[in-house]
Coordinates of C-alpha atoms in Angstrom, one line a residue:
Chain J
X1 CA -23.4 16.1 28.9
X2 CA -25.6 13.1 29.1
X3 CA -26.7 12.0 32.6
X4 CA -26.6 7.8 31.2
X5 CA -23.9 6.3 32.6
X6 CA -23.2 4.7 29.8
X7 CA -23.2 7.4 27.0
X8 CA -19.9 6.2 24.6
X9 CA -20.0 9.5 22.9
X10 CA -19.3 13.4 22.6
X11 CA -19.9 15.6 20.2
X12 CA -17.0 17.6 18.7
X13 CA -18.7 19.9 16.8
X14 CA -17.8 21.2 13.3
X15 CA -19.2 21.5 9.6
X16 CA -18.2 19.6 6.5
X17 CA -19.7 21.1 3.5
X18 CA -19.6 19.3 -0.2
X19 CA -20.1 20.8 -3.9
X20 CA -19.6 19.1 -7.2
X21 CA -19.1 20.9 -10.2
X22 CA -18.7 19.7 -13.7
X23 CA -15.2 18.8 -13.6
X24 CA -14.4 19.4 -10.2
X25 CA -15.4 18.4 -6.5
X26 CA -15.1 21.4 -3.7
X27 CA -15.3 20.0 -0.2
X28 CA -14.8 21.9 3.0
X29 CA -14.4 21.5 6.6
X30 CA -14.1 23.7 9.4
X31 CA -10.4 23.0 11.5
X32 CA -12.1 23.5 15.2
X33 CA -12.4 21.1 17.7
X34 CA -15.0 21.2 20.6
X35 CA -16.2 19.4 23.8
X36 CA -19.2 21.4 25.4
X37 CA -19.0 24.5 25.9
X38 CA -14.7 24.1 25.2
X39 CA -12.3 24.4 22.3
X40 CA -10.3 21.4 22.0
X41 CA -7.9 23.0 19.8
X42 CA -8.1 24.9 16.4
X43 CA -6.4 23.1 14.0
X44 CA -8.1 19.8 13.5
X45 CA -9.0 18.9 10.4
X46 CA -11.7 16.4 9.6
X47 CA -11.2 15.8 5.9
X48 CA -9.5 12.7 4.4
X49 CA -7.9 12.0 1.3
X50 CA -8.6 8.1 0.1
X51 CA -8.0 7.8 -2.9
X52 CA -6.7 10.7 -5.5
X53 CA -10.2 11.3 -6.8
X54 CA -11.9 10.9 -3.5
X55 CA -12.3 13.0 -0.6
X56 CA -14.4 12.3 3.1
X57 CA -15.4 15.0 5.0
X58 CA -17.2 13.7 8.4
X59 CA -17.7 15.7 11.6
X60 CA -19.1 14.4 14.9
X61 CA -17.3 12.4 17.1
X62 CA -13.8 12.5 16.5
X63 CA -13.0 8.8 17.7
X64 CA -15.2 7.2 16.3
X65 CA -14.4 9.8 13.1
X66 CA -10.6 8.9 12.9
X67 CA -11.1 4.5 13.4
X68 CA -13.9 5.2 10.6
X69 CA -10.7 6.9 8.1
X70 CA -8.2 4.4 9.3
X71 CA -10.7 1.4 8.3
X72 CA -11.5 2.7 4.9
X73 CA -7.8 3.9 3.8
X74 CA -6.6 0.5 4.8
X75 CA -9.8 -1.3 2.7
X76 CA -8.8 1.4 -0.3
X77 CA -5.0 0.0 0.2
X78 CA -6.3 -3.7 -0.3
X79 CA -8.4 -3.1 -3.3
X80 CA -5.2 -0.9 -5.0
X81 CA -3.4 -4.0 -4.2
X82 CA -6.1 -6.7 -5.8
X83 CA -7.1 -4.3 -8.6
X84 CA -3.8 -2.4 -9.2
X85 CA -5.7 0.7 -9.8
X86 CA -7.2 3.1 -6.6
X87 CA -11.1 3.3 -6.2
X88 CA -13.0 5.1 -7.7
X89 CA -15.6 7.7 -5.7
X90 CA -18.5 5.7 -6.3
X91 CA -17.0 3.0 -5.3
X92 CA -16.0 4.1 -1.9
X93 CA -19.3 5.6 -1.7
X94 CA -20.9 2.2 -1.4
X95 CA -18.4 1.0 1.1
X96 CA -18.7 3.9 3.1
X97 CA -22.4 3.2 3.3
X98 CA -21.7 -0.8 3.8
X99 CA -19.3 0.2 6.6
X100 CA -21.5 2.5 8.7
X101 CA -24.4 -0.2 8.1
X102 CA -22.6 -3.0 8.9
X103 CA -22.3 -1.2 13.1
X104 CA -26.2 -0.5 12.2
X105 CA -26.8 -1.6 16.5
X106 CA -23.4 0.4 17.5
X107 CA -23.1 3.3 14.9
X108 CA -20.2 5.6 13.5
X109 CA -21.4 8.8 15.1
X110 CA -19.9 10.4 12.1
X111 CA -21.7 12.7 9.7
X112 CA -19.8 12.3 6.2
X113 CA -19.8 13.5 2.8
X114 CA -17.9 12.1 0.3
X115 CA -16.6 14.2 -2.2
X116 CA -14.6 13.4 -5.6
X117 CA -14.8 12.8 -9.4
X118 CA -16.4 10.0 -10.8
X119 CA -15.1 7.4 -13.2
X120 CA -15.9 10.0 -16.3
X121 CA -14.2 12.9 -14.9
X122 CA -17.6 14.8 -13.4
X123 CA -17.4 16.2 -10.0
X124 CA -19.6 14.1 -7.6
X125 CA -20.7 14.5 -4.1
X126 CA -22.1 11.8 -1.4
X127 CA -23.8 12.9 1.9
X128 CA -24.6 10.0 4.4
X129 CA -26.7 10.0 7.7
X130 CA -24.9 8.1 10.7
X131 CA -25.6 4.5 9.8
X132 CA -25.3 5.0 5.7
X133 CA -28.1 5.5 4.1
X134 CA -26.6 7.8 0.8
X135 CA -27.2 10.0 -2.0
X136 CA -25.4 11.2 -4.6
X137 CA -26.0 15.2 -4.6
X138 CA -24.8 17.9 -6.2
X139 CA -24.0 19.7 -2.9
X140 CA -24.6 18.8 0.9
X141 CA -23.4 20.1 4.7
X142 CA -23.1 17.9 7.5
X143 CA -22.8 18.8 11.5
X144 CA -23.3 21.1 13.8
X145 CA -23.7 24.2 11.2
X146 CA -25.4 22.4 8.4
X147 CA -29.2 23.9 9.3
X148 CA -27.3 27.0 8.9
X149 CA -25.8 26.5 5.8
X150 CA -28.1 23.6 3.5
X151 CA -30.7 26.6 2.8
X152 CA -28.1 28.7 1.4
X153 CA -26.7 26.3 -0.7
X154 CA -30.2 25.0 -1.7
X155 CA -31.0 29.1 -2.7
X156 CA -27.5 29.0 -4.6
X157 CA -27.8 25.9 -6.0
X158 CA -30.9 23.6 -6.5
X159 CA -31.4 22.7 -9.6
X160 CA -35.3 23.0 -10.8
X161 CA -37.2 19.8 -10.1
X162 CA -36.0 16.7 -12.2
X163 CA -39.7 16.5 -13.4
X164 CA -39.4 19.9 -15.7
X165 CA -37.7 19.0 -18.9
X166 CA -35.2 19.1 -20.4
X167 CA -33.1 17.3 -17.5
X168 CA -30.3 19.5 -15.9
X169 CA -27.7 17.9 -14.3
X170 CA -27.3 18.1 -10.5
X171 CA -23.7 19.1 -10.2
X172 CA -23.6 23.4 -10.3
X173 CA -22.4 25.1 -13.6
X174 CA -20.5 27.5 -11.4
X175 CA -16.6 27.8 -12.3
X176 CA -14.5 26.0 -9.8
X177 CA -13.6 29.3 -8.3
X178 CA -17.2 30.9 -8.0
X179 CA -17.5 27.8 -6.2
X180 CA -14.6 28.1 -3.8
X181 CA -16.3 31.5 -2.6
X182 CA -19.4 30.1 -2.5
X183 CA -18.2 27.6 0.3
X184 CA -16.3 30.6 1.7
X185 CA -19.5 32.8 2.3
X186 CA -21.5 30.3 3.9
X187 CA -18.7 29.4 6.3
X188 CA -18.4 32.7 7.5
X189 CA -22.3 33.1 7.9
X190 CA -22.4 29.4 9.7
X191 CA -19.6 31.0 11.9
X192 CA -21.3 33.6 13.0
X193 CA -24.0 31.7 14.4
X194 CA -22.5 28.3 15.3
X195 CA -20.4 27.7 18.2
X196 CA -19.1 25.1 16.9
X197 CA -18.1 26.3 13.8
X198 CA -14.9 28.4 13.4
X199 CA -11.3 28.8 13.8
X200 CA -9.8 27.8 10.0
X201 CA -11.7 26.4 6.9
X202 CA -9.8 24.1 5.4
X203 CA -10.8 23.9 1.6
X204 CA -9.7 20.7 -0.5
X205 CA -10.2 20.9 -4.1
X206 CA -10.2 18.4 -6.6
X207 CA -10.2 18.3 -10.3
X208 CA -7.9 16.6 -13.5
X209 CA -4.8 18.1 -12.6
X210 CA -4.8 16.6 -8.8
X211 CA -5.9 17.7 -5.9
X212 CA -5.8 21.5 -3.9
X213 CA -5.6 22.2 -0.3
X214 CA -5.8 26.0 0.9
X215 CA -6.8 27.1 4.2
X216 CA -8.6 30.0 5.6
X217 CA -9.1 31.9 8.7
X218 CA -12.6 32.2 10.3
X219 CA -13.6 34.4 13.5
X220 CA -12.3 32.5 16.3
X221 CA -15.0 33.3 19.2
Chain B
X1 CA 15.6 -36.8 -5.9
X2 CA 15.4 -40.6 -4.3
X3 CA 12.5 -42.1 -2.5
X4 CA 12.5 -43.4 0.6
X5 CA 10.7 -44.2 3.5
X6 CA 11.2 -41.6 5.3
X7 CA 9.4 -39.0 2.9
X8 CA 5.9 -39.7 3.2
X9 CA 4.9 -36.9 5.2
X10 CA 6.5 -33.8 6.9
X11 CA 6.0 -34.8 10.3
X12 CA 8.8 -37.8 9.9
X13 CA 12.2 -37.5 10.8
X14 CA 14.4 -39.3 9.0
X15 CA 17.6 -41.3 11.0
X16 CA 20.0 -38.4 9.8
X17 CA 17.8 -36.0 11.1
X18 CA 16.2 -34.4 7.9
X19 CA 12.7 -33.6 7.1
X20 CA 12.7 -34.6 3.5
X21 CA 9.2 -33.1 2.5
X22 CA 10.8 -29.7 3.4
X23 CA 13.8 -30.5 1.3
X24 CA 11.4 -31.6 -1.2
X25 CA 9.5 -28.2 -1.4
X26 CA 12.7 -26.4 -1.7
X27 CA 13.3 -28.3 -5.1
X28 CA 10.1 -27.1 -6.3
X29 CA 12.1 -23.3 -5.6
X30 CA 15.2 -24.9 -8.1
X31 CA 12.7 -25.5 -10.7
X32 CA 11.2 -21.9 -10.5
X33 CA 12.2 -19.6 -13.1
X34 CA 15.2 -17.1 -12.0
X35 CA 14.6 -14.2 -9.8
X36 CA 17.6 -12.1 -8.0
X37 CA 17.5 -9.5 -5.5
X38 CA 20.5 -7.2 -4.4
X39 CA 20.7 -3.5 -2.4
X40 CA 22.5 -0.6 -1.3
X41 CA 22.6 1.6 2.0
X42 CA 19.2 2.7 0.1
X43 CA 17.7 0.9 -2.0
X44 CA 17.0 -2.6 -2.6
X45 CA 16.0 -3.5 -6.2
X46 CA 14.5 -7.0 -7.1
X47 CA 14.2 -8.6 -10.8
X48 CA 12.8 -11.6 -12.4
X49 CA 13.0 -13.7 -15.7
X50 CA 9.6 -14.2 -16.7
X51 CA 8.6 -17.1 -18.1
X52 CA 5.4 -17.9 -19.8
X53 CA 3.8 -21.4 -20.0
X54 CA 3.3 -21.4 -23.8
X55 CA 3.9 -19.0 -26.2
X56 CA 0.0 -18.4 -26.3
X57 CA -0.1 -17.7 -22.6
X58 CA 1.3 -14.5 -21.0
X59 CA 4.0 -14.7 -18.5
X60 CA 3.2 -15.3 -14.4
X61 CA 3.7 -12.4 -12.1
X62 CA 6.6 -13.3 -9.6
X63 CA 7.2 -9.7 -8.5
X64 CA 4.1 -8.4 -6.5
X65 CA 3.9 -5.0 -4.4
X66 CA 3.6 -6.2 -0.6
X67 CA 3.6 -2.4 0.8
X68 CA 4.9 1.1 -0.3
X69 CA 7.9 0.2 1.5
X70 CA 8.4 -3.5 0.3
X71 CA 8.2 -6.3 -1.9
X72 CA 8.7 -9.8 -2.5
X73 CA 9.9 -11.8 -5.9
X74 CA 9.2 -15.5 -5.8
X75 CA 10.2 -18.3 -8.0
X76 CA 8.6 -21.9 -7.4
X77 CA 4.9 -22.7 -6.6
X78 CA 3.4 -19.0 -8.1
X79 CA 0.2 -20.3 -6.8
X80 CA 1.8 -20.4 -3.1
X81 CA 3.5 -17.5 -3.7
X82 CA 0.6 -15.3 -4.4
X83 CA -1.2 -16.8 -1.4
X84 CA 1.7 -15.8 0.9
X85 CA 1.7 -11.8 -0.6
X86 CA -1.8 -11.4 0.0
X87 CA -0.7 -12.7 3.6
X88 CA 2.1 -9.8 3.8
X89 CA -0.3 -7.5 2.5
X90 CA -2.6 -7.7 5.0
X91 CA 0.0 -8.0 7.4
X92 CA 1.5 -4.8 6.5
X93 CA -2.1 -3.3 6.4
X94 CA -3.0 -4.3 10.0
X95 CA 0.5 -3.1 11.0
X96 CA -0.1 0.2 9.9
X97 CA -3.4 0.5 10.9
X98 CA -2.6 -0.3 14.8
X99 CA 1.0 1.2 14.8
X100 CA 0.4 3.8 12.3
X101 CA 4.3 2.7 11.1
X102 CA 5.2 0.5 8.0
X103 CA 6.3 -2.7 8.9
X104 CA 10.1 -3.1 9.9
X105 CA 11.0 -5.2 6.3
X106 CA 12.8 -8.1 9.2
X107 CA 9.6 -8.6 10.9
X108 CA 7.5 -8.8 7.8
X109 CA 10.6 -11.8 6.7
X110 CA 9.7 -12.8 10.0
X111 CA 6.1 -13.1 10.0
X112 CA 6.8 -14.9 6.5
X113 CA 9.0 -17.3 8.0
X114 CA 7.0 -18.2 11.3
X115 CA 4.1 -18.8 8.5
X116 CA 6.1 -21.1 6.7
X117 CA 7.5 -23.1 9.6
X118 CA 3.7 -24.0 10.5
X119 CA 2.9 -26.1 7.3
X120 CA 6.7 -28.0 8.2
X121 CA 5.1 -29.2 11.9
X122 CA 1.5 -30.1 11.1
X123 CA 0.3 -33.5 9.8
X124 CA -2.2 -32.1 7.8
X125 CA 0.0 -29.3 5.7
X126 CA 2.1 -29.4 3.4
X127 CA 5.2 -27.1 3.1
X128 CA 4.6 -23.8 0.8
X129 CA 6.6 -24.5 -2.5
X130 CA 8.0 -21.2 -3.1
X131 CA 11.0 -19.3 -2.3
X132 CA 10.5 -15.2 -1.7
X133 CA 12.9 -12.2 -2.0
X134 CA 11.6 -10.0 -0.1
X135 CA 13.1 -6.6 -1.0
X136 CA 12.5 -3.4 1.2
X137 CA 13.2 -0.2 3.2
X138 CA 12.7 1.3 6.9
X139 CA 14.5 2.8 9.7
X140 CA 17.4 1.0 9.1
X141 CA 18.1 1.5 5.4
X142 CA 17.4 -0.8 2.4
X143 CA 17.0 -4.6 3.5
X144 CA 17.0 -8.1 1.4
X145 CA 15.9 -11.3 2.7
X146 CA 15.4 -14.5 1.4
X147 CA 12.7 -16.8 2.8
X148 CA 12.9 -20.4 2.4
X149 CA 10.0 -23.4 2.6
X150 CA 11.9 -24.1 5.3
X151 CA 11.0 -21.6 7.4
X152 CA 14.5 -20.9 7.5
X153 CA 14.8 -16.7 6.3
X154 CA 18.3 -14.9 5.8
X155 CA 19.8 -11.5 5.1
X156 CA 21.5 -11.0 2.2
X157 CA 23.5 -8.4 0.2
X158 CA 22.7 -10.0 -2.9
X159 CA 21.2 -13.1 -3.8
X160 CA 19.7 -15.3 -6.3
X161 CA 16.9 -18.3 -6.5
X162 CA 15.0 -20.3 -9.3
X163 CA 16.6 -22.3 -12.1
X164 CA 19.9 -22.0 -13.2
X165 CA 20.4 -19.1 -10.5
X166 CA 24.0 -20.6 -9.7
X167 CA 25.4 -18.7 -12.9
X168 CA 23.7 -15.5 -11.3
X169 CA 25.4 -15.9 -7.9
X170 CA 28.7 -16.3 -9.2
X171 CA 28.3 -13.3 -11.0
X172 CA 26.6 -11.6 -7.9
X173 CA 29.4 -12.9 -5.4
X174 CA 32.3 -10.7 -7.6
X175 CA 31.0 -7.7 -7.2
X176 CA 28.4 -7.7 -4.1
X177 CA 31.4 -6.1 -1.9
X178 CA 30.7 -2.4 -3.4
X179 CA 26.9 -3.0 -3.3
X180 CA 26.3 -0.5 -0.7
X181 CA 27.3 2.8 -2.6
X182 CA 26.1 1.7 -5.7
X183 CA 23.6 4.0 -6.8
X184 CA 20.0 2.6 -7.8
X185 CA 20.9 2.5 -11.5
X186 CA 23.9 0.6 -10.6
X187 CA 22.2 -1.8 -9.0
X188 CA 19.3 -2.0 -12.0
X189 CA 21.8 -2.9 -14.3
X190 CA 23.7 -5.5 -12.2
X191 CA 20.2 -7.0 -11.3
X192 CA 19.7 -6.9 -15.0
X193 CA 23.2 -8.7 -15.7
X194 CA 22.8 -11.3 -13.1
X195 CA 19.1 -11.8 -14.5
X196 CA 20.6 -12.1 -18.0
X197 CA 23.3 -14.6 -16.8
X198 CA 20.3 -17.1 -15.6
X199 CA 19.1 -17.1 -19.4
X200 CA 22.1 -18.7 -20.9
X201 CA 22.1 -17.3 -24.6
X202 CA 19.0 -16.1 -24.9
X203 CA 18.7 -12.4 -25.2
X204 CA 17.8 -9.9 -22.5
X205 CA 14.6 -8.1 -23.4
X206 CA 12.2 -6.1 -21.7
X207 CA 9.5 -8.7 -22.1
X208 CA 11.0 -11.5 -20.3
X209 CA 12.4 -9.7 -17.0
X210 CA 10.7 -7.7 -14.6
X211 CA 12.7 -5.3 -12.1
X212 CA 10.8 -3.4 -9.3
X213 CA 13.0 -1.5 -7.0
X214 CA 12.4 0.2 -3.9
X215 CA 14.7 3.1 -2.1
X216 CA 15.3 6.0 -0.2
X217 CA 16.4 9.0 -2.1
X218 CA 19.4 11.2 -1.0
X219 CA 16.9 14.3 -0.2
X220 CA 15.2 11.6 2.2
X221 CA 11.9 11.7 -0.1
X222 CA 11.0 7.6 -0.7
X223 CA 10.8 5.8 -3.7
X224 CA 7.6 3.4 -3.1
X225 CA 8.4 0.2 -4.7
X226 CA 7.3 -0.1 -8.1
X227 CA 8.0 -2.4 -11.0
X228 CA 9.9 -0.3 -13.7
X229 CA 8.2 0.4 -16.7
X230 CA 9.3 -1.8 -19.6
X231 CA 10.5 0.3 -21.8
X232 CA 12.9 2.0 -19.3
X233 CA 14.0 -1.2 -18.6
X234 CA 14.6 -1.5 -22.2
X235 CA 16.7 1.6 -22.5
X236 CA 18.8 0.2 -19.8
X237 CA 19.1 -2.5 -21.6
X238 CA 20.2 -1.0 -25.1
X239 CA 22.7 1.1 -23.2
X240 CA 24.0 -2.0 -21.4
X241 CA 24.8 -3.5 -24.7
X242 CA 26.1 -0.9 -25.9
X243 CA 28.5 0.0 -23.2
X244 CA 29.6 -3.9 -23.3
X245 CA 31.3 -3.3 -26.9
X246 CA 33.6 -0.5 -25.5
X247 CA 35.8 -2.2 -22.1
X248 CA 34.0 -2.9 -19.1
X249 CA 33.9 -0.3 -16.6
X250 CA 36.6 -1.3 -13.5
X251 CA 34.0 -2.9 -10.6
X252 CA 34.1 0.0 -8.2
X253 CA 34.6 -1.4 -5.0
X254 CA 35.5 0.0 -1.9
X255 CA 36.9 -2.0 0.3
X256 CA 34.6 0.3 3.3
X257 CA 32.6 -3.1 3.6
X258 CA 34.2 -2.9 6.7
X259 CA 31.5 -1.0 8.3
X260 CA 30.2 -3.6 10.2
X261 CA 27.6 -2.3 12.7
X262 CA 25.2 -3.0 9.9
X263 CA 21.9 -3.3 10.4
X264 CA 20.4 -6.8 12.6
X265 CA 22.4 -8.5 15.0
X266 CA 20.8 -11.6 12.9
X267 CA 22.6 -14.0 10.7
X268 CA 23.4 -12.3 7.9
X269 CA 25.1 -14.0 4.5
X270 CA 26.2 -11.4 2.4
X271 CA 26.2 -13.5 -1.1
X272 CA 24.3 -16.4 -2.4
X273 CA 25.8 -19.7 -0.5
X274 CA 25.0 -22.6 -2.5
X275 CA 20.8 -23.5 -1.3
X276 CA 21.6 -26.1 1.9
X277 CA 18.3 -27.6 2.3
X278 CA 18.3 -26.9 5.8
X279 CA 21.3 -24.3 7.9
X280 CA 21.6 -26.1 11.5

């Protein structure tokens, strides 16, 4: 699309969408696949499991996306192997953030969040920016349908202003499954509007017992 | 050994045509504390007799995790020996990552070997001191290899290393022919009698041996490899004892050793031949 002839990347579209719960982490991520105006295919998906507790969304460009999975799963294999124990989400939250910084002057086009429990069991969620600046949240949406979606999940749920007392935790006191249809809802709005954005949802779901994976179908136009 | 003049460093040849440095460093693997390896079509399983410095101290680790697929049990220089895992670690790692594959467990011996021959041609090294079983599973089925300082590496049906790992081999080289249909417990407990056969009277407990095994199950799900918990090995144990008072079970083995497209068209020794410093 760019007229330099020396433009490395494409984008290939998609949403990834994070919410963290008390004891639970949702995070989502549309399955479609796009170059321009084209579908690449529909069943792509762009989430990654690192470690049992710890999940990376990212969407943008699938390339640099996949070496930017392959480098951190291999770096989580190392540390299992020197700490005999897998990393935690925090954890990887900081090395996903050293990672993307440390290709500051040739960045990851890859817009992640990072989704997971942390060491006490609360559901926590991480949304970065391409060359890792990051925040833990309560909830995020990254890509091509996160304008779309952020203000609904802001309206949903935002938390009052940490000033007001007494201090309410970020992470939402919906039930794990209020939260599942939460993500579903704004999927099928982004959908609508997004061209991007479509095909399958693929919905991972973490929590004590282990970790969930259902998938569901979105308008396909 | 015997001092001469020939053993002052590795890069001199002496008239008979040995390196003696080398030889030296596989001494330092005779004086390690035991460790024995032995598999099946499908699983390899790798034990070793801890021993602890002092009875303050807790025991070294000679059995480390080198990949989901394989693992190494060393006896000599621990210090080199840890060095060299984190070496097959990474290896493994940056296989996987470019190949998306595990490492084929005769390259990784390979990779290990080529390493080890280095530090026997360079002025300025000195020969690792420590002998590795490395234990794992690919393509090809269960594998066991035994690396030497030497660079020298070999594959083996069943082998032992370490101090007083003669008594082991004997043990190993009357029943290794039925090795490859043994089933994984099978070949826990006869890791776990060869293991006990190093210790010369003293007893077998779960706190000084460690057995890690590795294997592919009959529905075709893998086993990673993974160091049994001690009190299972403990069970085992007790039972082993147990069955030793009624008559020893007959040592099923089928003579269908013929099968002999095994695996690498490399040298392979099936028991433990007594350590030669150096196979020409």
């Amino acid at each position: 699309m760019s007229r330099r002839g020396d433009w490395v990347y494409e984008n290939n579209g998609g949403t990834c969408v994070a919410v963290a719960g008390a004891d639970y982490c949702v995070v989502a991520a549309d399955t479609r696949l796009s170059v321009g105006y084209s579908i690449l295919t529909r069943d792509h998906s762009k989430i990654c499991e690192l470690a049992d507790k710890c999940v990376l969304a990212s969407s943008g460009f699938q390339g640099d996306i996949k070496a930017l999975h392959k480098n951190l799963a291999a770096r989580e294999l190392l540390y299992q192997h020197q700490h005999n124990k897998r990393m935690s989400c925090p954890a990887m939250a900081q090395l996903l953030s050293n990672t993307l910084y440390y290709k500051r002057f040739f960045p990851y086009y890859a817009f992640n969040v990072l989704g997971g429990l942390d060491s006490e069991g609360k559901g926590c969620v991480f949304t970065y920016d391409a060359v890792g600046s990051y925040e833990r949240t309560g909830y995020s949406a990254q890509g091509t349908g996160s304008s779309l979606i952020m203000p609904v999940l802001d309206n949903q749920l935002k938390s009052p202003s940490p000033l007001l007392l007494p201090a309410r935790d970020a992470v939402t006191p919906l039930s794990e499954l209020e939260a599942v249809d939460l993500v579903k809802d704004v999927f099928a709005s982004a959908t609508e509007r997004d061209i991007y954005t479509g095909d399958k949802l693929e919905i991972v779901v973490i929590n004590k017992a282990g970790t969930k994976r259902e998938y569901i179908d979105l308008r396909k136009d | 050994m015997f001092r001469n003049q020939y053993d002052t460093d590795v890069t001199t040849w002496s008239p008979a045509g040995r390196l003696f440095q080398v030889e030296y460093a596989m001494e330092a693997v005779k004086q390690g504390s035991a460790c024995v390896g032995l598999r099946s079509r499908t699983h390899a399983v790798l034990a070793a007799a801890n021993k602890a410095a002092s009875e303050l101290s807790s025991h070294q680790r000679k059995v480390f995790r080198v990949a989901d697929h394989a693992g190494v049990a060393l006896a000599g220089l621990t210090a080199d020996g840890r060095v060299l895992s984190r070496f097959l670690r990474s290896e493994c790692i940056n296989h996987a990552f470019v190949y998306d594959a595990p490492l084929p467990v005769s390259r990784l011996a390979l990779r290990l070997a080529d390493k080890a021959q280095v530090c026997t041609q360079r002025s300025w090294k000195r020969p690792y001191g420590v002998g590795l079983l490395v234990a794992g599973l690919d393509e090809s089925g269960a594998h066991l290899y035994y690396n030497c300082p030497s660079g020298n590496y070999f594959e083996y049906q069943a082998f032992a290393i370490g101090s007083r790992s003669q008594a082991a081999k004997t043990f190993l080289e009357r029943r290794f022919e039925g090795y490859n249909d043994y089933t994984p417990d099978q070949l826990i407990r006869d890791a776990l009698s060869a293991i006990k056969e190093t210790l010369q009277g003293e007893k077998l407990t779960s706190s000084n041996c460690t057995v890690a095994i590795v294997g592919r199950k009959d529905d075709g799900t893998v086993e990673p490899f993974e160091s049994i918990d001690g009190k299972k090995i403990q069970e085992i144990i007790d039972s082993m004892e147990a069955a030793e008072e009624a008559p020893p079970p007959p040592a099923a083995a089928p003579a269908a050793g013929a099968g002999a497209a095994e695996s690498s068209s490399m040298q392979e020794e099936d028991k433990g031949t007594d350590a030669v410093p150096m196979d020409i």
